[in-house]
CSV table of C-alpha atoms in Angstrom, one decimal:
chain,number,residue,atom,x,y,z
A,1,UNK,CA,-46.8,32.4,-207.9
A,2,UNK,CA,-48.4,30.4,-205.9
A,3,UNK,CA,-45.7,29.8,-203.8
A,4,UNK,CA,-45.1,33.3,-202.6
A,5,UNK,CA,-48.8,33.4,-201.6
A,6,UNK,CA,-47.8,31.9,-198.1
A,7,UNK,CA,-45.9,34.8,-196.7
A,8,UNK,CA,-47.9,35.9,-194.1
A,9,UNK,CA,-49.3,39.6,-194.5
A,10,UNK,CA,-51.6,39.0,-191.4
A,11,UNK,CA,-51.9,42.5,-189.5
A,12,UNK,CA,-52.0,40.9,-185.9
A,13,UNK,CA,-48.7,40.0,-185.5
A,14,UNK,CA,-47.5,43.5,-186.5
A,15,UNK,CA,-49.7,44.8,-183.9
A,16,UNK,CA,-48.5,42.4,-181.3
A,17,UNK,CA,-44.7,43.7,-181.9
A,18,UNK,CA,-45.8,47.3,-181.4
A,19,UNK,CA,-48.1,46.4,-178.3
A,20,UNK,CA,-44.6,45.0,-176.7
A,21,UNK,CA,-42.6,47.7,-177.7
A,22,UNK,CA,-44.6,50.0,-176.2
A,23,UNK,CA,-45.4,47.7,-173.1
A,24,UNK,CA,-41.3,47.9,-172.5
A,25,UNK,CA,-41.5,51.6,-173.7
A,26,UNK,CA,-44.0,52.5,-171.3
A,27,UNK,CA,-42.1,50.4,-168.2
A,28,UNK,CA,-38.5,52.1,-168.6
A,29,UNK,CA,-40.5,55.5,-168.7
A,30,UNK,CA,-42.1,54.5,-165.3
A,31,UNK,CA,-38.7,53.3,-164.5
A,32,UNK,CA,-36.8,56.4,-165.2
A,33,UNK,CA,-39.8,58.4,-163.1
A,34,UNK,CA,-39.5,56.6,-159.6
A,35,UNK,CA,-35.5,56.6,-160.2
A,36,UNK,CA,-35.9,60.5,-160.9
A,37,UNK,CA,-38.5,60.6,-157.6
A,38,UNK,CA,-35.7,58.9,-155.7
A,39,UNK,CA,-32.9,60.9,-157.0
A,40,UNK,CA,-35.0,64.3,-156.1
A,41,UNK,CA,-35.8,62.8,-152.6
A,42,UNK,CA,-32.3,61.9,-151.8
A,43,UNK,CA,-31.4,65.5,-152.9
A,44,UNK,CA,-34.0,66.8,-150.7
A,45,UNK,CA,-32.9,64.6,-147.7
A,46,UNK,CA,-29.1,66.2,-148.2
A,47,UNK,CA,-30.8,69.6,-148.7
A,48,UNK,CA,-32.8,69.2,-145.5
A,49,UNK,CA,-29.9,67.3,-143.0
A,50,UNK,CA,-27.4,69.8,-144.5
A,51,UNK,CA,-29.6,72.9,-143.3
A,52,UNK,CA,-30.6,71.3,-139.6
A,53,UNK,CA,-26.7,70.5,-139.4
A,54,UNK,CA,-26.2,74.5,-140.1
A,55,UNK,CA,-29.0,74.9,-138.0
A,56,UNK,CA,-28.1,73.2,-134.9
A,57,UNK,CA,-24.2,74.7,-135.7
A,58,UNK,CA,-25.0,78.1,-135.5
A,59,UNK,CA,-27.1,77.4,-132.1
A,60,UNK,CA,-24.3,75.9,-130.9
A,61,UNK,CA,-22.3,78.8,-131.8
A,62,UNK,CA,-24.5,81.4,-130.4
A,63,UNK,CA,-24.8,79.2,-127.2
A,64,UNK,CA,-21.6,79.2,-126.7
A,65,UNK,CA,-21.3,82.8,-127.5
A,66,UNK,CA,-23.7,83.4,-124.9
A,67,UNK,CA,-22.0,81.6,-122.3
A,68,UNK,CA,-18.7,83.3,-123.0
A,69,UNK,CA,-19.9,86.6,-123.0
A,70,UNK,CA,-21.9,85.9,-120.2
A,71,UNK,CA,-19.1,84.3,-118.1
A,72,UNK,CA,-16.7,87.2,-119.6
A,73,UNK,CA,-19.4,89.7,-117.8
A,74,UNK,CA,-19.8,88.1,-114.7
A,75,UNK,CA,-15.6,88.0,-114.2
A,76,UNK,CA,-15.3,91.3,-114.7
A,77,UNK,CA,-18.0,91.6,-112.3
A,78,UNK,CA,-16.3,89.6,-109.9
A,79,UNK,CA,-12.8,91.3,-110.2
A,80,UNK,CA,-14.6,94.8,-110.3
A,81,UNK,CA,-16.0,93.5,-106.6
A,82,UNK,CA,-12.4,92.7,-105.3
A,83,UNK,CA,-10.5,95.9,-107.0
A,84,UNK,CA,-10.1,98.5,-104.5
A,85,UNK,CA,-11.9,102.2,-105.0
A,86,UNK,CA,-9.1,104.9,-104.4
A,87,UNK,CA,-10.5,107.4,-101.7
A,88,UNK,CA,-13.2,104.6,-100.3
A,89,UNK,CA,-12.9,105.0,-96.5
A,90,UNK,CA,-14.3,102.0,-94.1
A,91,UNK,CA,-15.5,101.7,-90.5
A,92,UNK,CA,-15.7,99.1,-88.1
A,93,UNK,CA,-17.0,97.7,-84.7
A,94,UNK,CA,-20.6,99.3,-85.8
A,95,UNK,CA,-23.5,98.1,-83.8
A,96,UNK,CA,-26.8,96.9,-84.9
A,97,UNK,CA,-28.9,97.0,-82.0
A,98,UNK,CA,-32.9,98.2,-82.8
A,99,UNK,CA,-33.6,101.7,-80.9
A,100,UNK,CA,-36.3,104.3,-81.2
A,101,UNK,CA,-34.5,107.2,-80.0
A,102,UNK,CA,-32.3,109.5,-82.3
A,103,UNK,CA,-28.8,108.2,-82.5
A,104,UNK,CA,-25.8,110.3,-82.2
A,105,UNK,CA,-23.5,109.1,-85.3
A,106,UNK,CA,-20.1,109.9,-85.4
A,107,UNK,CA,-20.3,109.9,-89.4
A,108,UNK,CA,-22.0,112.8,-91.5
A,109,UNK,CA,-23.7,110.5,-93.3
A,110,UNK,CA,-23.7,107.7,-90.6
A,111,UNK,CA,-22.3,104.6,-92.1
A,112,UNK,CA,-23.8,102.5,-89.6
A,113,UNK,CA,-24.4,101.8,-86.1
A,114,UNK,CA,-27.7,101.8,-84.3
A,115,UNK,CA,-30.8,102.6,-86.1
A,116,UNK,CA,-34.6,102.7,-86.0
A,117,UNK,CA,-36.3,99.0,-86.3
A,118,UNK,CA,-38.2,100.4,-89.7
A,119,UNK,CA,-35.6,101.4,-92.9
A,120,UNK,CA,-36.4,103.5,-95.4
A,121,UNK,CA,-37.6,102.2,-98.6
A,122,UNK,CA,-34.1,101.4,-100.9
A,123,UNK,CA,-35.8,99.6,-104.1
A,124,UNK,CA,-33.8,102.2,-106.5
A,125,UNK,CA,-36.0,105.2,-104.4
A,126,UNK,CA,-35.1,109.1,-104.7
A,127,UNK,CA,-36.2,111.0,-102.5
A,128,UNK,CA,-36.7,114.6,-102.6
A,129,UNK,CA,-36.0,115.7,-99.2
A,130,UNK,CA,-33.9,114.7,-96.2
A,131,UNK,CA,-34.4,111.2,-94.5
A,132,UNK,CA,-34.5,110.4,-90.8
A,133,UNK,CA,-30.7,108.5,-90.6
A,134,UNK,CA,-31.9,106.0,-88.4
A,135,UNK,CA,-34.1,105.0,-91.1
A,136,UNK,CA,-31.4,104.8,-93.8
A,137,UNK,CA,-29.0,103.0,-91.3
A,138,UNK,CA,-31.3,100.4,-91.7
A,139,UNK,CA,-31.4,100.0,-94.9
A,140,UNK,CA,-27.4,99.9,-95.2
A,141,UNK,CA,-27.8,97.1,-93.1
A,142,UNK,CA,-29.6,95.2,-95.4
A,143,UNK,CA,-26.8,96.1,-98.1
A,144,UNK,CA,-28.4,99.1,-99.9
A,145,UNK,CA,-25.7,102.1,-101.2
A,146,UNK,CA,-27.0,105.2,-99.6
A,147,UNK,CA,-26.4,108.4,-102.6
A,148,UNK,CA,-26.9,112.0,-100.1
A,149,UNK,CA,-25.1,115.4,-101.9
A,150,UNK,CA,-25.5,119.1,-100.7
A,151,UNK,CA,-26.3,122.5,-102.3
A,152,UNK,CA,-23.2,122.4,-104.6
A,153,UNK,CA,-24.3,119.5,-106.6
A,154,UNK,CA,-25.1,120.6,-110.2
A,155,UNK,CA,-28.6,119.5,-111.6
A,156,UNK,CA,-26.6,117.3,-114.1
A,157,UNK,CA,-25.2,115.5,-111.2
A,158,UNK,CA,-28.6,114.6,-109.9
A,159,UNK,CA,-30.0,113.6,-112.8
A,160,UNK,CA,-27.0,111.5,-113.0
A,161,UNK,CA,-27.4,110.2,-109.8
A,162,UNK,CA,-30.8,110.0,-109.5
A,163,UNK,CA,-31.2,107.7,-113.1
A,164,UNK,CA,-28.3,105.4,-111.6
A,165,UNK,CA,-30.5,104.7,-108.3
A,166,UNK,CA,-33.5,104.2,-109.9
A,167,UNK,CA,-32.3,101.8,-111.7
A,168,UNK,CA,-30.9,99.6,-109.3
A,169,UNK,CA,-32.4,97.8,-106.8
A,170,UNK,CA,-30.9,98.1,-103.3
A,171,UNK,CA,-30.2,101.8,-103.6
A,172,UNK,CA,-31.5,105.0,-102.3
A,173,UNK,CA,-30.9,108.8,-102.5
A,174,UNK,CA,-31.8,111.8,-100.9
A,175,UNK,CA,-30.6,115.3,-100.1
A,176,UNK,CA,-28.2,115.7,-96.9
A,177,UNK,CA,-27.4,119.8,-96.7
A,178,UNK,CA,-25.1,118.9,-93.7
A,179,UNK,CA,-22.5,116.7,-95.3
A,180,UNK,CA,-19.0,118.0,-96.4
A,181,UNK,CA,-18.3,116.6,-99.3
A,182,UNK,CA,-20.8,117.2,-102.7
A,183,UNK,CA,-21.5,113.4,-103.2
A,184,UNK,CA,-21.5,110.9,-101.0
A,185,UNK,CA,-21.8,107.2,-101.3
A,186,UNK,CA,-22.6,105.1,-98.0
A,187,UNK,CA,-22.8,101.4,-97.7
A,188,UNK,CA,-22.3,99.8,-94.3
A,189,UNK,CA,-19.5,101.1,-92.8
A,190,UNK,CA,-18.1,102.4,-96.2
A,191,UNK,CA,-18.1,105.5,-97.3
A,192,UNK,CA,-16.6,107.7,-100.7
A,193,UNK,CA,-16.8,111.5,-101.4
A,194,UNK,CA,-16.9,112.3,-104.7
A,195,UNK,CA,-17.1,116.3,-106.5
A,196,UNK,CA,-19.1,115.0,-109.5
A,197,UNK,CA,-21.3,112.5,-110.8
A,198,UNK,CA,-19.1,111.9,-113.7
A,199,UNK,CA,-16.6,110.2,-111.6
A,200,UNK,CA,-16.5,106.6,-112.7
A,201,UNK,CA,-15.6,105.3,-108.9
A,202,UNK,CA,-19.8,106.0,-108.7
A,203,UNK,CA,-20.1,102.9,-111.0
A,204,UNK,CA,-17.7,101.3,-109.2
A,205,UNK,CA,-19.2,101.4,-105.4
A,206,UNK,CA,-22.6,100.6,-106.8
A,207,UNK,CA,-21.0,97.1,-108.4
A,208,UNK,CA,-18.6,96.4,-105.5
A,209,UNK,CA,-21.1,96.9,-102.5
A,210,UNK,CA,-25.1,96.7,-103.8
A,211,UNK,CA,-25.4,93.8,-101.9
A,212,UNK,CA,-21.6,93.6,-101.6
A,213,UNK,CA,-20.0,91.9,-98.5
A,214,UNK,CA,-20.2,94.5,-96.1
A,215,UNK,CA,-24.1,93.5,-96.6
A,216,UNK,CA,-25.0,92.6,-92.6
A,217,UNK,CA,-28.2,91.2,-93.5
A,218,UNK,CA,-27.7,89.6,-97.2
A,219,UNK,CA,-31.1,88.9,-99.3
A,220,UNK,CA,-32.9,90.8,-96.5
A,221,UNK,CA,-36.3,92.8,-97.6
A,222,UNK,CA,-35.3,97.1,-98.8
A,223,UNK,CA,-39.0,97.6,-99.6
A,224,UNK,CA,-41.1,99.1,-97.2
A,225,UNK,CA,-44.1,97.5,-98.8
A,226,UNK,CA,-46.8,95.1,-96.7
């Protein structure tokens, strides 16, 4: 009996074996954590270079988009400018000299030719009565489309007419009871008559010559303001 009075019973060293255990315990828990941590920041790296590579794709794509639509406009702009306009009639050997006298023009409207050193106002301006054509000579000159009809045009026409010029820069129209046709279009010694507003050759003169190259005076001021 005696002998089995050594084993040891001694509660410290059960305590110690715990302590450790839960030491280690306590480590791999802090272990798994930060490797969890990394894991969920390595996901949200992906998550966040995937979305800026999406990002930056679509911009791309809409860039280019952009570009092509806008480069797609601007050709057809540019072949619209070259096409020819059935029924467009064009006059040459016009002078340009300044003169403060009325000008006998052998165009009804003029096309060109001699004119008064002040034009008429042509920043997309309708006017409501006739203008002197020595003023609106001038402002051909400096590559404005002149719109004049007469009595028969309907009130839908001018409405047309009259929301196409005031949108449009370089243009100007105004009642001219002496000319032939109903609608007329004038740019520097060009000219179109036209029966109704609806005709899509109006479209057509305003892109080929606002501004066009029968401009004598490109970039040239068509406001009358000081």
């Amino acid at each position: 009996m005696g002998s089995a009075s050594k084993q040891s019973n001694k509660p410290g060293n059960h305590q110690g074996a715990t302590g450790k255990a839960g030491a280690t315990d306590r480590r791999a828990r802090i272990a798994e954590l930060r490797a969890q941590e990394q894991r969920r920041d390595r996901r949200n790296k992906f998550i966040a270079i995937g979305a800026a590579s999406v990002l930056v794709a679509s911009m791309i794509g809409v860039g280019a988009w952009v570009a092509l639509d806008a480069k797609s406009k601007q050709d057809a702009k540019t072949a619209a400018s070259k096409a020819p306009i059935e029924g467009v009639k064009t006059f040459g050997n016009l002078s340009r000299n300044h003169v403060t006298t009325k000008v006998n023009y052998p165009q009804t409207p003029p096309v060109g030719g001699d004119h008064n050193p002040v034009w008429a106002n042509c920043m997309g301006t309708v006017y409501d009565k006739p203008l002197e054509n020595e003023n609106a000579v001038h402002s051909l000159e400096h590559g404005a489309v002149w719109v004049t009809y007469n009595a028969k045009a309907s009130a839908a026409d001018l409405k047309t007419l009259s929301a196409k010029v005031k949108a449009t820069p370089y243009s100007l129209m105004s009642p001219y009871p002496d000319e032939k046709g109903t609608i007329t279009l004038t740019a520097w010694g060009t000219q179109l008559v036209l029966d109704s507003a609806d005709d899509p050759r109006v479209d057509e003169f305003f892109t080929k010559y606002v501004q066009g190259p029968q401009t004598q005076e490109p970039g040239a001021s068509c406001s009358t303001a000081q």
